Coordinates of N, CA, C and O in Angstrom, one line a residue:
X1 N 17.6 24.8 16.3 CA 18.8 25.7 15.5 C 18.3 26.6 14.3 O 17.5 26.0 13.5
X2 N 18.6 27.7 14.6 CA 18.2 28.8 13.4 C 19.3 28.8 12.6 O 20.6 28.9 13.1
X3 N 19.4 28.7 11.3 CA 20.1 28.9 10.3 C 19.5 29.6 8.9 O 18.3 29.6 8.8
X4 N 20.7 30.4 8.2 CA 19.6 31.0 7.0 C 18.7 30.2 6.3 O 17.9 30.8 5.7
X5 N 19.1 29.1 6.2 CA 18.1 27.8 5.4 C 16.6 28.3 5.6 O 15.7 27.8 5.0
X6 N 16.5 28.5 7.3 CA 15.2 28.3 7.6 C 14.3 29.3 7.1 O 13.1 29.1 7.2
X7 N 14.6 30.4 6.5 CA 13.9 31.4 5.7 C 13.9 31.2 4.5 O 12.9 32.0 4.0
X8 N 14.4 30.4 3.9 CA 14.4 30.2 2.3 C 13.0 29.5 2.3 O 13.0 28.2 2.3
X9 N 12.1 30.0 1.2 CA 10.7 29.6 1.1 C 10.7 28.6 -0.1 O 9.8 28.2 -0.4
X10 N 11.9 28.5 -0.7 CA 12.2 27.8 -1.9 C 11.9 26.0 -1.6 O 11.7 25.3 -2.2
X11 N 12.6 26.0 -0.2 CA 12.5 24.5 0.6 C 11.1 24.5 1.1 O 10.3 25.3 1.9
X12 N 10.3 23.0 0.4 CA 9.0 23.1 1.0 C 8.8 23.1 2.8 O 7.5 23.7 3.1
X13 N 9.6 22.3 3.5 CA 9.4 22.4 4.8 C 9.4 24.2 5.4 O 8.5 24.0 6.4
X14 N 9.9 24.7 4.6 CA 9.8 26.5 5.1 C 8.7 26.9 4.7 O 8.0 27.7 5.2
X15 N 8.2 26.6 3.5 CA 6.9 27.1 2.7 C 5.9 26.8 4.0 O 5.0 27.2 4.0
X16 N 5.8 25.4 4.5 CA 4.6 24.9 5.1 C 5.0 25.6 6.3 O 3.9 26.0 6.7
X17 N 5.9 25.6 6.8 CA 6.2 26.6 8.2 C 5.7 28.0 8.3 O 5.1 28.2 9.5
X18 N 6.0 28.5 7.6 CA 5.8 29.9 7.3 C 4.6 30.5 6.6 O 4.1 31.3 7.1
X19 N 3.7 29.7 5.8 CA 2.7 30.1 5.0 C 1.4 29.2 5.2 O 0.6 29.8 5.6
X20 N 1.8 28.0 5.1 CA 0.5 27.0 5.2 C 0.1 26.9 7.1 O -1.1 27.0 7.4
X21 N 1.1 26.7 8.0 CA 0.9 26.5 9.3 C 0.3 27.6 10.0 O -1.0 27.5 10.5
X22 N 0.6 28.7 9.8 CA 0.0 30.0 9.9 C -1.8 29.8 9.7 O -2.8 30.6 10.5
X23 N -1.9 29.7 8.5 CA -3.1 29.6 8.0 C -4.0 28.9 8.5 O -5.2 28.8 9.2
X24 N -3.7 27.5 8.7 CA -4.3 26.4 9.4 C -4.7 26.7 10.9 O -5.4 26.6 11.8
X25 N -3.5 27.4 11.7 CA -3.9 27.9 13.2 C -4.8 28.7 13.2 O -5.3 28.9 14.1
X26 N -5.1 29.8 12.4 CA -5.9 30.9 12.2 C -7.3 30.1 12.1 O -8.2 30.5 13.0
X27 N -7.3 29.3 11.1 CA -9.2 28.7 10.7 C -9.0 27.5 11.7 O -10.5 27.6 12.1
X28 N -8.1 26.8 12.2 CA -8.3 25.7 13.1 C -7.4 25.6 14.1 O -6.5 25.0 14.0
X29 N -7.9 26.6 15.3 CA -6.7 26.6 16.5 C -6.6 25.3 16.9 O -5.1 25.1 17.4
X30 N -6.9 24.0 17.0 CA -7.0 22.8 17.2 C -6.3 21.9 16.4 O -6.4 20.3 16.6
X31 N -5.9 22.5 15.2 CA -5.4 21.4 13.9 C -4.2 20.7 14.7 O -4.4 19.5 14.1
X32 N -3.3 21.1 15.5 CA -2.2 20.1 15.7 C -2.6 18.9 16.3 O -2.0 18.0 16.2
X33 N -3.8 19.2 17.5 CA -4.2 18.2 18.2 C -4.9 17.0 17.3 O -5.0 15.7 17.4
X34 N -5.8 17.8 16.3 CA -6.7 16.8 15.4 C -6.0 15.9 14.7 O -5.9 14.9 14.3
X35 N -4.9 16.8 13.8 CA -3.7 15.8 13.0 C -2.8 15.1 13.9 O -2.8 13.8 13.1
X36 N -3.0 15.0 15.1 CA -2.2 14.2 15.5 C -2.8 13.1 15.8 O -2.5 11.8 15.9
X37 N -4.0 13.2 16.3 CA -5.1 12.0 16.5 C -5.3 11.4 15.1 O -5.3 9.8 15.4
X38 N -5.5 11.9 14.3 CA -5.8 11.3 13.3 C -4.7 10.3 12.4 O -4.8 9.1 12.1
X39 N -3.2 11.1 12.7 CA -2.1 10.1 12.8 C -2.1 8.9 13.4 O -1.6 7.8 13.3
X40 N -2.2 9.0 14.9 CA -2.3 7.9 15.8 C -3.5 6.7 15.0 O -3.5 5.6 15.3
X41 N -4.7 7.3 14.5 CA -5.9 6.4 14.3 C -5.1 5.8 13.0 O -5.7 4.7 12.7
X42 N -4.6 6.5 12.0 CA -3.9 5.9 11.0 C -2.9 4.8 11.1 O -2.9 4.0 10.5
X43 N -1.9 4.9 12.3 CA -1.0 4.0 12.5 C -1.7 2.7 13.0 O -1.5 1.7 12.7
X44 N -3.0 3.1 14.1 CA -3.7 1.7 14.4 C -4.1 1.0 13.2 O -3.9 0.1 13.3
X45 N -4.8 1.8 12.3 CA -5.5 1.0 11.3 C -4.6 0.4 10.6 O -4.5 -1.2 9.9
X46 N -3.3 0.8 10.3 CA -2.4 0.1 9.5 C -2.0 -1.1 10.0 O -1.6 -2.0 9.6
X47 N -1.9 -1.1 11.3 CA -1.4 -2.4 12.1 C -2.4 -3.3 12.1 O -1.9 -4.5 11.8
X48 N -3.8 -2.8 12.0 CA -5.0 -4.0 11.8 C -4.8 -4.5 10.6 O -5.1 -5.9 10.4
X49 N -4.1 -3.7 9.6 CA -4.5 -4.1 8.1 C -3.2 -4.8 7.9 O -3.6 -6.0 7.4
X50 N -2.4 -4.8 8.7 CA -1.0 -6.1 8.6 C -1.5 -7.1 9.3 O -1.3 -8.2 8.6
X51 N -2.0 -6.9 10.3 CA -2.5 -8.0 11.2 C -3.6 -9.2 10.4 O -3.3 -10.3 10.4
X52 N -4.5 -8.3 9.7 CA -5.4 -9.1 9.1 C -4.7 -10.0 7.5 O -5.0 -11.0 7.2
X53 N -3.8 -9.2 6.8 CA -2.9 -9.6 5.7 C -2.4 -10.8 6.2 O -2.3 -11.8 5.5
X54 N -1.9 -10.7 7.6 CA -1.1 -12.1 8.1 C -1.8 -13.2 8.2 O -1.5 -14.3 8.0
X55 N -3.2 -12.7 8.8 CA -4.2 -14.3 9.0 C -4.7 -14.5 7.5 O -4.9 -15.6 7.3
X56 N -5.0 -13.8 6.7 CA -5.2 -14.1 5.5 C -4.4 -14.6 4.4 O -4.8 -15.6 3.7
X57 N -3.0 -14.6 4.7 CA -1.9 -15.0 4.0 C -1.9 -16.5 4.6 O -1.5 -17.6 3.7
X58 N -1.8 -16.7 5.8 CA -2.0 -17.9 6.3 C -3.2 -18.8 5.6 O -3.0 -20.1 5.4
X59 N -4.2 -18.1 5.2 CA -5.6 -18.8 4.6 C -5.5 -19.2 3.2 O -5.5 -20.6 2.9
X60 N -4.7 -18.2 2.5 CA -4.8 -18.2 1.3 C -3.2 -19.2 0.9 O -3.3 -19.8 -0.4
X61 N -2.5 -19.1 1.7 CA -1.0 -19.9 1.4 C -0.2 -18.9 0.5 O -0.3 -17.8 0.3
X62 N 1.3 -19.5 0.8 CA 2.2 -18.8 -0.1 C 3.0 -19.9 -0.9 O 3.6 -20.7 -0.5
X63 N 2.8 -19.6 -2.1 CA 2.3 -18.7 -2.9 C 0.5 -18.9 -2.9 O 0.3 -20.0 -2.4
X64 N 0.0 -17.6 -3.2 CA -1.2 -17.8 -2.9 C -2.1 -18.6 -3.8 O -2.2 -18.7 -5.1
X65 N -3.3 -19.4 -3.3 CA -4.0 -20.4 -3.9 C -5.3 -19.5 -4.6 O -5.8 -18.7 -3.7
X66 N -5.4 -19.4 -6.1 CA -6.5 -18.6 -6.6 C -7.7 -18.8 -5.9 O -8.6 -18.1 -5.4
X67 N -8.3 -19.9 -5.6 CA -9.7 -20.1 -5.0 C -9.8 -19.7 -3.8 O -11.1 -19.5 -3.5
X68 N -8.8 -19.7 -3.0 CA -8.6 -19.1 -1.8 C -9.0 -17.6 -1.8 O -9.7 -17.0 -0.8
X69 N -7.9 -17.0 -2.8 CA -8.0 -15.7 -2.8 C -9.3 -15.0 -2.9 O -10.1 -14.1 -2.8
X70 N -10.0 -15.8 -4.2 CA -11.4 -15.7 -4.7 C -12.5 -15.7 -3.9 O -13.6 -14.9 -3.6
X71 N -12.5 -16.1 -2.4 CA -13.2 -16.5 -1.4 C -13.2 -15.0 -0.7 O -14.0 -14.9 0.3
X72 N -12.2 -14.2 -0.5 CA -11.9 -12.9 -0.1 C -12.7 -11.8 -0.6 O -12.9 -11.8 -2.2
X73 N -12.7 -10.8 0.3 CA -13.4 -9.7 -0.7 C -12.3 -8.9 -1.4 O -11.3 -9.4 -1.2
X74 N -12.6 -8.0 -2.4 CA -11.5 -7.5 -2.9 C -10.6 -6.9 -2.1 O -9.6 -6.5 -2.4
X75 N -11.2 -5.9 -1.2 CA -10.4 -5.3 -0.4 C -9.3 -6.2 0.4 O -7.9 -5.8 0.7
X76 N -10.1 -7.2 0.6 CA -8.9 -8.2 1.5 C -7.9 -8.8 0.6 O -6.9 -9.1 0.8
X77 N -8.4 -8.9 -0.6 CA -7.4 -9.7 -1.7 C -6.4 -8.5 -1.7 O -5.1 -9.1 -1.6
X78 N -6.7 -7.1 -2.1 CA -5.8 -6.3 -2.1 C -4.7 -6.3 -1.1 O -3.5 -6.0 -1.0
X79 N -5.2 -6.4 0.0 CA -4.7 -6.1 1.6 C -3.3 -7.4 1.4 O -2.3 -7.4 1.9
X80 N -4.0 -8.7 1.2 CA -3.3 -10.0 1.4 C -2.0 -9.8 0.1 O -1.0 -10.1 0.3
X81 N -2.5 -9.6 -0.9 CA -1.4 -9.6 -2.2 C -0.5 -8.3 -1.8 O 0.8 -8.6 -2.1
X82 N -0.7 -7.5 -1.1 CA 0.3 -6.4 -1.1 C 1.2 -7.0 -0.2 O 2.4 -6.7 -0.4
X83 N 0.9 -7.6 0.8 CA 1.8 -8.2 1.6 C 2.6 -9.2 1.3 O 3.9 -9.2 1.3
X84 N 1.9 -10.1 0.5 CA 2.6 -11.2 -0.3 C 3.6 -10.8 -1.0 O 4.9 -11.3 -1.0
X85 N 3.3 -9.7 -2.3 CA 4.3 -9.1 -3.0 C 5.2 -8.2 -2.0 O 6.5 -8.6 -2.8
X86 N 5.0 -7.9 -1.3 CA 6.3 -7.1 -0.5 C 7.3 -8.3 0.1 O 8.4 -8.4 0.1
X87 N 6.6 -9.4 0.2 CA 7.4 -10.6 1.1 C 8.3 -10.8 -0.2 O 9.7 -11.6 0.0
X88 N 7.6 -10.8 -1.6 CA 8.6 -11.2 -2.8 C 9.6 -10.1 -3.2 O 10.2 -10.4 -3.8
X89 N 9.6 -9.3 -2.6 CA 10.4 -7.9 -2.7 C 9.9 -7.0 -3.8 O 10.5 -6.4 -4.6
X90 N 8.6 -7.1 -4.1 CA 8.2 -6.5 -5.1 C 6.8 -5.7 -4.6 O 6.3 -5.6 -3.4
X91 N 6.5 -4.4 -5.0 CA 5.7 -3.1 -4.8 C 4.8 -3.1 -6.0 O 5.3 -2.8 -7.1
X92 N 3.3 -3.3 -5.8 CA 2.6 -3.2 -6.8 C 1.8 -2.0 -6.8 O 1.4 -1.1 -5.6
X93 N 1.7 -1.1 -7.9 CA 0.6 -0.2 -8.0 C -0.5 -0.2 -7.8 O -1.3 -1.6 -8.0
X94 N -1.7 0.4 -7.5 CA -3.0 0.5 -7.2 C -3.6 -0.1 -8.8 O -4.5 -1.2 -8.6
X95 N -3.1 0.6 -9.7 CA -3.7 0.0 -11.0 C -3.3 -1.7 -11.3 O -3.9 -2.3 -11.6
X96 N -2.0 -1.9 -11.1 CA -1.4 -3.3 -11.1 C -2.4 -4.3 -10.2 O -2.9 -5.5 -10.7
X97 N -2.8 -3.7 -9.0 CA -3.6 -4.5 -8.2 C -4.9 -4.6 -8.7 O -5.7 -5.8 -8.7
X98 N -5.6 -3.5 -9.3 CA -7.1 -3.5 -9.7 C -7.0 -4.6 -11.0 O -7.8 -5.5 -11.1
X99 N -5.7 -4.5 -11.7 CA -5.7 -5.4 -12.9 C -5.7 -7.0 -12.5 O -5.8 -7.8 -12.9
X100 N -4.6 -7.3 -11.4 CA -4.6 -8.5 -10.9 C -6.1 -9.0 -10.2 O -6.4 -10.1 -10.5
X101 N -6.9 -8.1 -9.6 CA -8.2 -8.6 -9.0 C -9.1 -9.1 -10.1 O -9.9 -9.9 -10.0
X102 N -8.9 -8.5 -11.1 CA -9.8 -8.6 -12.3 C -9.4 -10.2 -13.0 O -10.2 -11.2 -13.0
X103 N -8.3 -10.4 -13.2 CA -7.6 -11.6 -13.3 C -8.2 -12.8 -12.7 O -8.5 -13.7 -13.1
X104 N -8.1 -12.5 -11.3 CA -8.2 -13.6 -10.4 C -10.1 -13.9 -10.3 O -10.1 -15.1 -10.4
X105 N -10.3 -12.9 -10.2 CA -11.8 -13.1 -10.4 C -12.4 -13.5 -11.9 O -13.2 -14.5 -11.6
X106 N -11.8 -13.6 -12.8 CA -12.0 -13.9 -13.9 C -11.2 -15.5 -14.1 O -11.9 -16.2 -15.0
X107 N -10.6 -16.2 -13.3 CA -9.9 -17.2 -13.2 C -11.0 -18.3 -12.5 O -10.9 -18.8 -11.9
X108 N -11.7 -18.7 -13.9 CA -12.9 -19.8 -13.3 C -12.3 -21.3 -13.8 O -13.1 -22.1 -13.8
X109 N -11.7 -21.3 -15.1 CA -11.1 -22.4 -15.9 C -9.7 -22.8 -15.6 O -9.0 -21.7 -15.4
X110 N -9.0 -24.0 -15.9 CA -8.0 -24.4 -15.5 C -6.9 -23.7 -16.4 O -5.7 -23.4 -16.3
X111 N -7.5 -23.2 -17.7 CA -6.9 -22.8 -18.9 C -6.7 -21.2 -18.6 O -5.8 -20.9 -19.7
X112 N -7.0 -20.6 -17.8 CA -7.1 -19.0 -17.6 C -5.8 -18.7 -17.4 O -5.4 -19.0 -16.0
X113 N -5.1 -18.1 -17.8 CA -3.9 -17.4 -17.9 C -3.8 -16.0 -17.0 O -4.8 -15.2 -17.1
X114 N -2.9 -16.0 -16.2 CA -2.6 -14.9 -15.4 C -1.3 -14.6 -15.7 O -0.2 -15.1 -15.3
X115 N -0.9 -13.2 -16.3 CA 0.5 -12.7 -16.1 C 0.4 -11.5 -16.2 O 0.1 -10.7 -17.3
X116 N 0.5 -10.7 -15.1 CA 0.3 -9.2 -15.1 C 1.6 -8.8 -14.4 O 2.3 -9.5 -13.5
X117 N 2.3 -7.7 -15.1 CA 3.7 -7.0 -14.9 C 3.3 -6.0 -13.3 O 2.5 -5.4 -13.3
X118 N 4.2 -6.4 -12.5 CA 4.1 -6.1 -10.9 C 5.4 -5.6 -10.7 O 6.4 -6.7 -10.4
X119 N 5.7 -4.3 -10.3 CA 7.1 -4.0 -10.0 C 8.1 -4.4 -11.2 O 8.0 -4.2 -12.3
X120 N 9.4 -5.1 -10.8 CA 10.2 -5.4 -11.5 C 9.9 -6.9 -12.0 O 11.0 -7.8 -12.6
X121 N 8.5 -7.1 -11.8 CA 8.5 -9.1 -12.2 C 7.2 -8.6 -12.6 O 6.6 -8.0 -13.0
X122 N 6.6 -10.2 -12.8 CA 5.3 -10.2 -13.1 C 4.6 -11.4 -12.1 O 5.3 -12.3 -11.7
X123 N 3.6 -11.4 -12.1 CA 2.6 -12.1 -11.3 C 1.8 -13.0 -12.4 O 1.3 -12.6 -13.4
X124 N 2.2 -14.3 -12.2 CA 1.7 -15.3 -13.3 C 0.8 -16.6 -12.3 O 1.5 -16.9 -11.4
X125 N 0.3 -17.3 -13.3 CA -0.5 -18.5 -12.8 C 0.4 -19.5 -13.0 O 0.6 -19.9 -14.3
X126 N 0.5 -20.2 -12.1 CA 1.2 -21.6 -12.3 C 0.1 -22.7 -11.6 O -0.1 -22.9 -10.5
X127 N -0.8 -23.4 -12.2 CA -1.5 -24.4 -11.8 C -2.6 -23.8 -11.0 O -3.3 -22.9 -11.2
X128 N -2.5 -23.9 -9.7 CA -3.8 -23.4 -8.5 C -3.5 -22.2 -7.7 O -4.0 -21.5 -7.3
X129 N -2.2 -21.8 -8.1 CA -1.6 -20.7 -7.3 C -1.2 -19.6 -8.3 O -0.8 -19.5 -9.6
X130 N -0.7 -18.3 -7.7 CA 0.0 -17.6 -8.6 C 1.3 -17.2 -8.0 O 1.3 -17.3 -6.6
X131 N 2.3 -16.5 -8.8 CA 3.6 -16.3 -8.3 C 4.1 -15.2 -9.0 O 3.5 -14.9 -9.6
X132 N 5.0 -14.7 -8.1 CA 5.8 -13.5 -8.7 C 7.0 -13.6 -8.8 O 7.8 -14.5 -8.0
X133 N 7.4 -13.5 -10.4 CA 8.7 -13.9 -11.0 C 9.4 -12.5 -11.2 O 8.8 -11.6 -11.7
X134 N 10.6 -12.3 -10.8 CA 11.7 -11.5 -10.9 C 11.8 -11.3 -12.2 O 12.5 -12.4 -12.9
X135 N 12.1 -10.3 -13.0 CA 12.6 -9.8 -14.4 C 14.2 -9.8 -14.2 O 14.6 -9.0 -13.2
X136 N 14.6 -10.6 -15.0 CA 16.4 -10.3 -14.9 C 16.9 -8.9 -15.6 O 16.3 -8.8 -16.8
X137 N 17.5 -8.3 -15.1 CA 17.9 -7.0 -15.8 C 19.4 -7.3 -16.5 O 20.5 -7.7 -15.7

């Protein structure tokens, strides 16, 4: 459907349609097929990450046991922590996850505390596990 807003390049979608796509088409005639293939590969990779996170979450438990988390690579820890936190209703930034990985790696004694802000709550150590606690607003 054509309407006057389709020509207005103040809208990002129109700027892309009228300026970026013609340049891409000229430089890379098969870009649409290439982009579509990359999108399919990304979707498949995301499905694999979710499947692996579910398997790892079964391994580390809910809430996650610190010692079991420490047995996973950093990438798998981040992957399983993202899934666990999303189940708790929290979204962690990359920097929050990096800080949490450092704390998990350093957690070698029973007295080591973990308390990191994640989303609207905190990830805290409670005994042998970590838990996510929502802040009351």
